[in-house]
C-alpha cells in the first residue's frame, strides 16, 4: 500500500539521519529501534483507544485496516501520530542508548507537547462530519 511504502521511506530516512545501519522493521526483533517502535506504537494505540472511547465510537470499527482486523479503528487513529512522533523518537532514543523507561517518558512528553490526543480527537471529529448523511432512506 502507499501508506506502507511511505512509512518504509520514513524508516530509511530516519535510520540514515541517526546513523542506524542495516535497519529492517521487524516487531519481533530485539534491537533498540524496533523495540522502541513497538513500545511507542502501543502508547499511540492507547491514545487512539482513549479518543474513540470518549467519542463513543467502537474501537473495532474498520476503516483503513480492514473489516476483520480486531481493533482496526484504533490502528487508524494511532497512525495519525505514529510517524510524526513515535518513529523519529524511537530512532533518536536508540541512537543515544536510552533505556525503555526513558523512551516511554519521551513519548509521553512529546504526545503532551504536541497535543497528540487533541489532534486525534479533532481528526476523528472532522472526518466523521465529512461523511454525507443518509437522507430519506437513500
PDB file of C-alpha atoms in Angstrom:
ATOM      1  CA  UNK A   1       0.000   0.000   0.000  1.00  0.00           C
ATOM      2  CA  UNK A   2       1.008   3.624  -0.387  1.00  0.00           C
ATOM      3  CA  UNK A   3       0.912   4.040   3.395  1.00  0.00           C
ATOM      4  CA  UNK A   4       3.334   1.138   3.911  1.00  0.00           C
ATOM      5  CA  UNK A   5       5.720   2.470   1.255  1.00  0.00           C
ATOM      6  CA  UNK A   6       5.651   5.931   2.810  1.00  0.00           C
ATOM      7  CA  UNK A   7       6.423   4.524   6.259  1.00  0.00           C
ATOM      8  CA  UNK A   8       9.276   2.426   4.824  1.00  0.00           C
ATOM      9  CA  UNK A   9      10.747   5.569   3.295  1.00  0.00           C
ATOM     10  CA  UNK A  10      10.485   7.300   6.681  1.00  0.00           C
ATOM     11  CA  UNK A  11      12.301   4.369   8.326  1.00  0.00           C
ATOM     12  CA  UNK A  12      15.082   4.617   5.754  1.00  0.00           C
ATOM     13  CA  UNK A  13      15.372   8.386   6.083  1.00  0.00           C
ATOM     14  CA  UNK A  14      15.341   8.366   9.883  1.00  0.00           C
ATOM     15  CA  UNK A  15      17.749   5.428  10.091  1.00  0.00           C
ATOM     16  CA  UNK A  16      20.143   7.344   7.856  1.00  0.00           C
ATOM     17  CA  UNK A  17      19.846  10.549   9.883  1.00  0.00           C
ATOM     18  CA  UNK A  18      20.575   8.689  13.137  1.00  0.00           C
ATOM     19  CA  UNK A  19      23.414   6.547  11.740  1.00  0.00           C
ATOM     20  CA  UNK A  20      21.391   3.377  12.229  1.00  0.00           C
ATOM     21  CA  UNK A  21      22.838   0.791   9.859  1.00  0.00           C
ATOM     22  CA  UNK A  22      21.012  -2.148   8.286  1.00  0.00           C
ATOM     23  CA  UNK A  23      17.637  -1.334   9.821  1.00  0.00           C
ATOM     24  CA  UNK A  24      14.704  -3.565   8.909  1.00  0.00           C
ATOM     25  CA  UNK A  25      11.350  -3.144  10.613  1.00  0.00           C
ATOM     26  CA  UNK A  26      10.649  -6.346  12.483  1.00  0.00           C
ATOM     27  CA  UNK A  27       8.333  -6.234  15.514  1.00  0.00           C
ATOM     28  CA  UNK A  28       9.946  -9.458  16.801  1.00  0.00           C
ATOM     29  CA  UNK A  29      13.472  -8.049  16.669  1.00  0.00           C
ATOM     30  CA  UNK A  30      15.262  -7.147  19.882  1.00  0.00           C
ATOM     31  CA  UNK A  31      17.317  -4.224  18.574  1.00  0.00           C
ATOM     32  CA  UNK A  32      16.577  -0.919  20.284  1.00  0.00           C
ATOM     33  CA  UNK A  33      14.960   0.839  17.324  1.00  0.00           C
ATOM     34  CA  UNK A  34      12.457  -1.986  16.769  1.00  0.00           C
ATOM     35  CA  UNK A  35      11.774  -2.363  20.494  1.00  0.00           C
ATOM     36  CA  UNK A  36      11.179   1.368  20.860  1.00  0.00           C
ATOM     37  CA  UNK A  37       8.894   1.403  17.822  1.00  0.00           C
ATOM     38  CA  UNK A  38       6.853  -1.387  19.429  1.00  0.00           C
ATOM     39  CA  UNK A  39       6.651   0.424  22.778  1.00  0.00           C
ATOM     40  CA  UNK A  40       5.792   3.764  21.206  1.00  0.00           C
ATOM     41  CA  UNK A  41       3.184   2.261  18.911  1.00  0.00           C
ATOM     42  CA  UNK A  42       1.408   0.705  21.895  1.00  0.00           C
ATOM     43  CA  UNK A  43       1.366   4.104  23.595  1.00  0.00           C
ATOM     44  CA  UNK A  44      -0.131   5.596  20.421  1.00  0.00           C
ATOM     45  CA  UNK A  45      -2.742   2.809  20.333  1.00  0.00           C
ATOM     46  CA  UNK A  46      -3.669   3.810  23.877  1.00  0.00           C
ATOM     47  CA  UNK A  47      -4.285   7.391  22.790  1.00  0.00           C
ATOM     48  CA  UNK A  48      -6.320   6.201  19.821  1.00  0.00           C
ATOM     49  CA  UNK A  49      -8.411   3.901  22.014  1.00  0.00           C
ATOM     50  CA  UNK A  50      -8.968   6.703  24.523  1.00  0.00           C
ATOM     51  CA  UNK A  51     -10.192   9.125  21.858  1.00  0.00           C
ATOM     52  CA  UNK A  52     -12.551   6.546  20.376  1.00  0.00           C
ATOM     53  CA  UNK A  53     -13.919   5.529  23.779  1.00  0.00           C
ATOM     54  CA  UNK A  54     -14.601   9.137  24.799  1.00  0.00           C
ATOM     55  CA  UNK A  55     -16.348   9.798  21.478  1.00  0.00           C
ATOM     56  CA  UNK A  56     -18.426   6.634  21.873  1.00  0.00           C
ATOM     57  CA  UNK A  57     -17.066   5.030  18.708  1.00  0.00           C
ATOM     58  CA  UNK A  58     -16.411   1.264  18.760  1.00  0.00           C
ATOM     59  CA  UNK A  59     -12.652   0.706  18.517  1.00  0.00           C
ATOM     60  CA  UNK A  60     -13.195  -2.324  16.288  1.00  0.00           C
ATOM     61  CA  UNK A  61     -14.991  -0.319  13.622  1.00  0.00           C
ATOM     62  CA  UNK A  62     -12.914  -0.923  10.496  1.00  0.00           C
ATOM     63  CA  UNK A  63     -11.947   1.761   8.010  1.00  0.00           C
ATOM     64  CA  UNK A  64      -8.377   1.631   6.736  1.00  0.00           C
ATOM     65  CA  UNK A  65      -7.159  -1.589   8.383  1.00  0.00           C
ATOM     66  CA  UNK A  66      -9.795  -3.918   7.026  1.00  0.00           C
ATOM     67  CA  UNK A  67     -13.068  -5.381   8.109  1.00  0.00           C
ATOM     68  CA  UNK A  68     -11.719  -8.349  10.027  1.00  0.00           C
ATOM     69  CA  UNK A  69      -8.823  -6.913  11.990  1.00  0.00           C
ATOM     70  CA  UNK A  70      -9.754  -6.647  15.645  1.00  0.00           C
ATOM     71  CA  UNK A  71      -9.410  -3.096  16.972  1.00  0.00           C
ATOM     72  CA  UNK A  72      -8.962  -1.776  13.449  1.00  0.00           C
ATOM     73  CA  UNK A  73     -10.016   1.807  14.136  1.00  0.00           C
ATOM     74  CA  UNK A  74      -7.506   2.055  16.980  1.00  0.00           C
ATOM     75  CA  UNK A  75      -4.770   1.420  14.414  1.00  0.00           C
ATOM     76  CA  UNK A  76      -6.175   4.119  12.140  1.00  0.00           C
ATOM     77  CA  UNK A  77      -6.310   6.627  14.999  1.00  0.00           C
ATOM     78  CA  UNK A  78      -2.776   5.785  16.141  1.00  0.00           C
ATOM     79  CA  UNK A  79      -1.479   6.165  12.589  1.00  0.00           C
ATOM     80  CA  UNK A  80      -2.307   9.861  12.850  1.00  0.00           C
ATOM     81  CA  UNK A  81       0.601  10.359  15.266  1.00  0.00           C
ATOM     82  CA  UNK A  82       2.939   7.369  14.984  1.00  0.00           C
ATOM     83  CA  UNK A  83       5.063   8.534  12.059  1.00  0.00           C
ATOM     84  CA  UNK A  84       5.374  12.090  13.354  1.00  0.00           C
ATOM     85  CA  UNK A  85       6.193  11.347  16.990  1.00  0.00           C
ATOM     86  CA  UNK A  86       6.965   7.699  17.740  1.00  0.00           C
ATOM     87  CA  UNK A  87       9.077   6.892  14.695  1.00  0.00           C
ATOM     88  CA  UNK A  88      11.692   9.662  14.952  1.00  0.00           C
ATOM     89  CA  UNK A  89      12.000   9.413  18.735  1.00  0.00           C
ATOM     90  CA  UNK A  90      12.440   5.635  18.566  1.00  0.00           C
ATOM     91  CA  UNK A  91      15.474   6.068  16.326  1.00  0.00           C
ATOM     92  CA  UNK A  92      16.854   9.032  18.266  1.00  0.00           C
ATOM     93  CA  UNK A  93      16.472   7.151  21.539  1.00  0.00           C
ATOM     94  CA  UNK A  94      18.125   4.040  20.092  1.00  0.00           C
ATOM     95  CA  UNK A  95      20.986   6.160  18.740  1.00  0.00           C
ATOM     96  CA  UNK A  96      21.700   7.650  22.153  1.00  0.00           C
ATOM     97  CA  UNK A  97      21.292   4.425  24.117  1.00  0.00           C
ATOM     98  CA  UNK A  98      18.169   5.390  26.031  1.00  0.00           C
ATOM     99  CA  UNK A  99      16.507   2.861  28.303  1.00  0.00           C
ATOM    100  CA  UNK A 100      12.900   1.701  27.802  1.00  0.00           C
ATOM    101  CA  UNK A 101      11.615   3.860  30.645  1.00  0.00           C
ATOM    102  CA  UNK A 102      13.373   6.937  29.256  1.00  0.00           C
ATOM    103  CA  UNK A 103      11.899   6.337  25.816  1.00  0.00           C
ATOM    104  CA  UNK A 104       8.381   5.967  27.213  1.00  0.00           C
ATOM    105  CA  UNK A 105       8.812   9.227  29.123  1.00  0.00           C
ATOM    106  CA  UNK A 106       9.996  10.976  25.956  1.00  0.00           C
ATOM    107  CA  UNK A 107       6.962   9.674  24.033  1.00  0.00           C
ATOM    108  CA  UNK A 108       4.546  10.799  26.723  1.00  0.00           C
ATOM    109  CA  UNK A 109       6.243  14.197  26.895  1.00  0.00           C
ATOM    110  CA  UNK A 110       6.086  14.612  23.106  1.00  0.00           C
ATOM    111  CA  UNK A 111       2.437  13.473  22.994  1.00  0.00           C
ATOM    112  CA  UNK A 112       1.659  16.179  25.530  1.00  0.00           C
ATOM    113  CA  UNK A 113       3.880  18.815  23.923  1.00  0.00           C
ATOM    114  CA  UNK A 114       2.321  18.282  20.502  1.00  0.00           C
ATOM    115  CA  UNK A 115      -1.224  17.788  21.858  1.00  0.00           C
ATOM    116  CA  UNK A 116      -1.463  14.388  20.186  1.00  0.00           C
ATOM    117  CA  UNK A 117      -4.708  13.368  21.895  1.00  0.00           C
ATOM    118  CA  UNK A 118      -6.368  16.644  20.902  1.00  0.00           C
ATOM    119  CA  UNK A 119      -5.157  16.121  17.338  1.00  0.00           C
ATOM    120  CA  UNK A 120      -6.631  12.606  17.208  1.00  0.00           C
ATOM    121  CA  UNK A 121      -9.950  13.893  18.596  1.00  0.00           C
ATOM    122  CA  UNK A 122     -10.052  16.727  16.069  1.00  0.00           C
ATOM    123  CA  UNK A 123      -9.243  14.456  13.122  1.00  0.00           C
ATOM    124  CA  UNK A 124     -11.846  11.860  14.075  1.00  0.00           C
ATOM    125  CA  UNK A 125     -14.497  14.548  14.540  1.00  0.00           C
ATOM    126  CA  UNK A 126     -13.522  16.248  11.270  1.00  0.00           C
ATOM    127  CA  UNK A 127     -13.667  13.002   9.313  1.00  0.00           C
ATOM    128  CA  UNK A 128     -16.988  11.978  10.830  1.00  0.00           C
ATOM    129  CA  UNK A 129     -18.500  15.332   9.838  1.00  0.00           C
ATOM    130  CA  UNK A 130     -17.352  14.903   6.249  1.00  0.00           C
ATOM    131  CA  UNK A 131     -19.369  11.699   5.784  1.00  0.00           C
ATOM    132  CA  UNK A 132     -22.588  12.544   3.920  1.00  0.00           C
ATOM    133  CA  UNK A 133     -25.722  11.814   5.896  1.00  0.00           C
ATOM    134  CA  UNK A 134     -28.277   9.393   4.528  1.00  0.00           C
ATOM    135  CA  UNK A 135     -31.459  11.246   3.560  1.00  0.00           C
ATOM    136  CA  UNK A 136     -34.948   9.866   3.131  1.00  0.00           C
ATOM    137  CA  UNK A 137     -33.710   6.285   3.009  1.00  0.00           C
ATOM    138  CA  UNK A 138     -31.398   6.973   0.070  1.00  0.00           C
TER     139      UNK A 138
END
